[in-house]
Amino acid sequence: MVIQRLLIVLGIFAAAVPVAAADIAGLAAEYGAREAAWRMRLSPSGDKVLYFTAARSQGTAVVVADVATGATTVILSSEKATVVPYDCDWKSEKRVICSIYLIREMAASEMSFRRSLSIAVDGSSRIELGQRVTDRTVGIDQRGASVIDWLPDDPDHVLMAVNMAQESNIGSNISAKAGGLSVQRVDVNSGRMTPVERANPAATAFDSDNQGRVRFLATTDRTATGYIRDSIRYFTRGKAGGDWRPLARDTISGLSAYTFLGFDESGDSILAARDRNGRAALFRDAVEPGGASELLFAHPTVDVDGVLRIGKMRRPVAAIYTTDSTEYAFFDKVLEKRSKALSSALAGKPPVYILDESWDGKRNLVFAGGVSDPGTFYRFDTTTKQLAALMPVRPAVSDRPAAVQSSVRYKAADGVEIPAYLTIPPGPAMANRPAIVMPHGGPSSRDQLGFDWLAQYFAQLGYIVLQPNFRGSAGYGEAWYAKNGFKSWETAIGDVNAGAKWLVSQGIADPQKLVIFGWSYGGYAALQANVVEPALYKAVIAVAPVTDLAQMKREAERYSNYPAIANEIGSGPHIAAGSPAQNAERFVAPVLMFHGDRDQNVDIEQARTMDSALGRAGKSHRLVVYPGLAHSLDDSGARTDMLKQSGEFLAKAIGG
């Protein structure tokens, strides 16, 4: 049989082991549980780590742990998904700085905010960093403050990009102050600020050369009505300071033609991702005019994703790129050799990623995880050669036989090969199984090999899962990006549906048990795929989906980046034809949708519009709303409920 031949090629046919009948509720609880550890960072000495962990159902806690004793201290905790610590790092052995994302109601609408805190590692003190609001403050500060240089040799200060709200002079003899992004030298013990770069209303970013000198600036222009134009300009200057010199120009929408990736260790050059043969490659460009440019790394089929920086001075040690999985092109050959040796030493030889190093370079923070393994954090001592396990990412499923994920290729209608990932349920090889096509979100994103809690859950229920990197996905260069997934939705959705047909043609999927699931843009793709080919799928699940492109443009008018969003969506007949809510009468399969009512990425009105349209058309549909949750539904209870309802909905739709 075709399916048997395919599974032998994937290397899992002989190893398949029968499993018991799936327990939907039990599996939903296991895979819906949020991670036990993420965003781990090593302290300067290497004696401690900080990490994020789930707090109750939807909260997030930041924990500092002593590696030797195992003692832990929660230094920051939130119980709501609308107040989320999202980034923390060590300032010194005594203090860390954390950034927080908040959603608040302001002037009858919801707005997002970012704030930074300096926190003692024993939890004894907590100081907000950034501008203090006074009775002279005008306007709303959403950006807050963020570290641009950690000044590791100065235990008390950091350089921060600080948004300064405008101040009025009404009722005061003090002159008014203009607002904008500034750079401040900030005392992490008191919050006291000393200006380094004055507030610039056009500035969107500053950066330093990691040696205390502010040498990079990004600016945008605004229209007369206050919208940010769809363009961004970059500037730099020499070590001695002086005037800003133009570096590059780019659009905000679409695929970036130039991405600033920081300075090299000398401060004499800039690392940047820019075009080479239609794909983003990594270059080192001299800062001074007329200096040399050097190609550091380019891949023939994929873009450079970024640069790995570690240690005391955030030194660049590798280019990051993704073929079928995340890979490093090391500049530091010692780390390259070490990562390979550690992979060989671990059971199953999983990919190993060196994430950080102590300031003396003697200890490394390491993550190891395979395509079916959620992964574990380790600390490696380069002196004793000991590798100590710190924390597993998902202990709830660590003992469960994982579904195996493999890379596949299939042909779209025009003959173009589409890269995708196929997850096979544990158990004996079988032809004509129930199958789920799962397009990714974004659309400026992509899937890759690696543990995926959604794909693993559905595979445990017995479904084959196909995750296609349709045209419109990021990471494969400009031609593949193809004006992205809204202007070119016909190509993107055609590629998704071609994957479904390939599953059937290969004998992998039962055409009567073929369904589709997507989140965000993936939810849009899941719905629009049924507009294009109503008979192809037997059930549709869409989480936080875009459903009406014209409505999405209208919603964007409330925000300053409206021109960029309008350019991404475009204008013309593709708007109506590419909006599932405007084509609800074409649906045949039942539809289940989920959405959080505090979603700042895709307004919940998108789901409500689709729900109403399906109701008017007399179609089978249901919308589940989770109060107080944002786009990611970052709540173990909500995720468990979503998985449980999804499993039951699909089982009913395909007959068990």
XYZ file of C-alpha atoms in Angstrom, residues 332-632:
301
model
C 32.515 30.424 17.330
C 33.897 26.994 16.392
C 34.349 25.956 20.032
C 30.597 26.307 20.609
C 29.869 24.488 17.361
C 31.981 21.522 18.419
C 30.456 21.594 21.901
C 26.851 21.559 20.677
C 27.557 18.560 18.431
C 29.283 16.697 21.260
C 26.412 17.334 23.655
C 23.879 16.126 21.093
C 25.839 12.904 20.617
C 26.036 12.374 24.384
C 22.270 12.624 24.999
C 19.848 9.740 24.481
C 18.254 9.909 21.059
C 20.826 12.510 19.926
C 18.348 15.435 19.993
C 19.202 18.846 18.548
C 21.119 20.873 21.146
C 21.007 24.665 21.371
C 23.463 26.671 23.472
C 21.344 29.590 24.679
C 23.637 31.501 27.026
C 26.941 31.478 28.911
C 28.145 32.731 32.278
C 30.216 35.902 32.223
C 33.446 33.920 32.630
C 32.396 31.565 29.820
C 32.755 28.458 31.965
C 29.085 27.472 32.068
C 26.518 27.195 29.312
C 22.736 27.164 29.367
C 21.613 24.437 26.983
C 18.288 23.347 25.534
C 17.825 19.892 24.015
C 14.653 18.648 22.353
C 13.756 16.440 19.428
C 10.956 16.651 16.894
C 8.715 14.662 19.210
C 10.338 15.674 22.501
C 9.118 18.861 24.262
C 12.667 19.366 25.478
C 14.667 19.985 28.645
C 16.919 22.800 29.871
C 20.426 21.871 31.059
C 23.504 23.575 32.483
C 26.851 22.448 31.100
C 30.046 23.033 33.066
C 32.927 23.383 30.604
C 35.497 22.686 33.333
C 34.054 19.493 34.829
C 32.273 18.460 31.595
C 29.107 17.800 33.599
C 25.693 18.256 31.994
C 23.010 18.804 34.639
C 19.289 18.684 33.823
C 17.446 21.763 35.101
C 13.801 21.706 33.986
C 11.648 19.760 31.514
C 9.362 21.951 29.386
C 6.239 19.761 29.461
C 6.439 17.149 32.230
C 2.740 16.269 31.840
C 3.419 14.510 28.526
C 7.030 13.433 29.024
C 6.119 9.777 29.566
C 3.580 9.533 26.746
C 4.735 7.898 23.475
C 5.035 10.847 21.128
C 3.738 11.026 17.602
C 6.561 11.214 15.068
C 6.902 14.285 12.867
C 8.690 14.219 9.513
C 9.396 16.549 6.625
C 7.469 15.933 3.394
C 6.946 17.674 0.051
C 3.881 17.710 -2.168
C 2.977 19.442 -5.422
C 0.567 22.347 -5.672
C -1.840 22.690 -8.593
C 0.778 24.532 -10.680
C 3.468 21.938 -9.969
C 5.393 23.888 -7.331
C 6.635 21.719 -4.461
C 5.278 22.776 -1.068
C 7.324 21.949 2.057
C 5.244 20.539 4.908
C 5.430 18.480 8.093
C 3.533 15.254 8.666
C 2.781 14.001 12.175
C 1.891 10.301 12.414
C -0.084 8.947 15.403
C 1.621 6.450 17.701
C 0.596 2.884 16.990
C 0.427 0.576 13.999
C 0.743 1.988 10.475
C -2.663 2.391 8.845
C -3.922 3.693 5.518
C -6.888 6.038 5.062
C -6.811 7.544 8.527
C -8.663 10.602 9.783
C -6.498 13.620 8.938
C -6.186 17.294 9.866
C -4.697 19.970 7.659
C -3.275 22.642 9.991
C -2.117 25.863 8.259
C 0.045 28.115 10.430
C -0.693 31.634 11.640
C 1.016 34.852 10.693
C 0.863 34.773 7.723
C 4.435 36.109 8.102
C 5.491 32.899 9.818
C 6.256 29.263 9.070
C 6.123 25.831 10.638
C 9.165 23.653 11.311
C 10.127 20.331 12.807
C 9.761 20.385 16.564
C 7.307 19.574 19.310
C 3.894 21.140 18.583
C 1.313 20.711 21.343
C -1.619 21.060 18.957
C -0.321 18.583 16.388
C 0.694 16.138 19.125
C -2.738 16.310 20.762
C -4.622 15.548 17.569
C -2.150 12.817 16.656
C -2.767 11.199 20.055
C -6.457 11.138 19.106
C -5.537 9.195 15.967
C -5.354 11.952 13.357
C -2.635 12.370 10.768
C -1.640 16.069 10.900
C -0.256 17.987 7.903
C 1.288 21.437 8.476
C 2.053 23.123 5.122
C 4.393 26.060 4.556
C 2.214 27.423 1.779
C 3.350 30.278 -0.457
C 2.952 33.413 1.628
C 4.970 31.827 4.451
C 8.046 33.661 5.690
C 11.561 32.254 5.703
C 11.867 31.108 2.081
C 12.727 34.392 0.408
C 10.908 37.119 -1.453
C 9.399 35.024 -4.252
C 7.853 32.529 -1.815
C 6.497 35.351 0.328
C 4.414 36.263 -2.741
C 2.819 39.454 -1.365
C 1.914 37.356 1.658
C -1.339 35.655 2.476
C -4.050 38.289 1.969
C -3.258 39.895 -1.385
C -2.205 36.458 -2.652
C -4.769 34.428 -0.734
C -5.730 32.414 -3.828
C -2.193 30.997 -4.053
C -1.884 30.423 -0.299
C -5.263 28.708 0.052
C -4.644 26.725 -3.129
C -1.450 25.366 -1.595
C -3.275 24.444 1.619
C -6.000 22.575 -0.241
C -3.414 20.859 -2.452
C -1.963 19.388 0.740
C -5.352 17.956 1.676
C -5.721 16.381 -1.759
C -2.206 14.977 -1.555
C -3.071 13.202 1.705
C -6.006 11.548 -0.031
C -4.128 10.719 -3.247
C -1.340 9.021 -1.297
C -3.789 6.859 0.616
C -2.802 8.558 3.865
C -6.164 10.199 4.586
C -9.740 9.016 4.338
C -11.516 11.660 2.200
C -14.599 11.251 4.378
C -12.576 12.005 7.515
C -10.584 15.009 6.332
C -10.854 18.167 8.491
C -9.031 21.487 8.874
C -7.845 23.436 11.922
C -6.137 26.847 12.096
C -5.250 29.667 14.509
C -5.080 33.389 13.610
C -4.185 33.540 9.899
C -4.410 29.748 10.044
C -8.014 30.197 11.203
C -8.615 32.484 8.227
C -7.056 29.864 5.938
C -9.204 27.101 7.461
C -12.376 29.102 6.766
C -11.353 30.392 3.329
C -10.310 26.891 2.233
C -13.971 25.935 2.586
C -15.073 28.927 0.533
C -12.805 27.756 -2.289
C -13.625 24.021 -2.069
C -16.722 23.476 0.096
C -16.790 19.684 -0.300
C -13.160 19.012 0.584
C -13.386 19.072 4.396
C -15.908 17.503 6.727
C -15.343 19.927 9.634
C -13.710 23.296 10.259
C -12.110 24.686 13.438
C -10.871 28.273 13.477
C -9.224 29.901 16.516
C -9.033 33.728 16.610
C -9.604 33.953 12.848
C -9.646 36.877 10.448
C -12.955 36.540 8.586
C -13.609 39.834 6.753
C -10.748 41.706 5.094
C -12.687 44.935 4.553
C -13.696 44.948 8.211
C -10.081 44.305 9.203
C -8.996 47.411 7.294
C -11.726 49.473 8.970
C -10.670 48.204 12.400
C -7.078 49.205 11.640
C -8.122 52.832 11.132
C -8.094 53.168 14.931
C -4.351 52.522 15.060
C -1.363 54.607 14.013
C 0.057 51.827 11.794
C -3.032 51.779 9.570
C -1.108 52.511 6.309
C 1.081 49.418 6.775
C -1.913 47.181 7.529
C -3.845 48.622 4.585
C -0.896 47.864 2.303
C -0.691 44.294 3.601
C -4.374 43.673 2.850
C -4.576 45.691 -0.359
C -7.622 46.814 -2.312
C -9.688 45.355 -5.102
C -11.973 42.400 -5.843
C -9.813 39.986 -3.813
C -11.174 41.644 -0.643
C -14.753 40.383 -0.994
C -13.795 37.085 -2.637
C -11.176 36.455 0.045
C -13.449 37.124 3.040
C -15.088 33.983 4.488
C -17.783 36.048 6.218
C -18.861 37.453 2.865
C -19.157 33.958 1.400
C -20.855 32.063 4.216
C -23.477 30.591 1.873
C -20.757 28.394 0.308
C -20.064 26.465 3.513
C -21.055 22.812 3.721
C -18.980 21.546 6.659
C -19.885 22.471 10.262
C -17.793 25.263 11.786
C -16.466 25.625 15.348
C -14.712 28.866 16.352
C -12.878 29.984 19.496
C -11.857 33.546 20.394
C -10.697 35.545 23.432
C -12.564 38.789 23.995
C -9.353 40.731 24.873
C -7.587 39.850 21.619
C -5.319 42.721 20.490
C -4.149 40.923 17.323
C -7.447 39.935 15.757
C -10.530 41.707 17.098
C -13.195 39.354 18.410
C -15.665 41.137 16.124
C -14.071 39.165 13.286
C -15.340 35.905 14.794
C -18.702 37.436 15.675
C -19.118 38.671 12.099
C -18.466 35.147 10.794
C -20.792 33.647 13.370
C -23.604 35.989 12.311
C -22.983 35.348 8.617
C -23.131 31.576 9.071
C -26.332 31.985 11.093
C -27.999 34.023 8.355
C -26.934 31.425 5.804
C -28.434 28.618 7.893
C -25.132 26.792 8.355
C -24.023 24.593 11.243
C -21.776 26.725 13.444
C -20.774 27.601 16.995
C -18.591 30.318 18.539
C -16.950 29.834 21.944
C -15.790 33.065 23.609
C -13.230 33.067 26.434
C -13.639 36.196 28.611
C -10.493 38.062 29.580
C -8.164 36.186 27.218
C -5.955 37.549 24.468
C -4.915 36.139 21.090
C -2.868 33.202 22.362
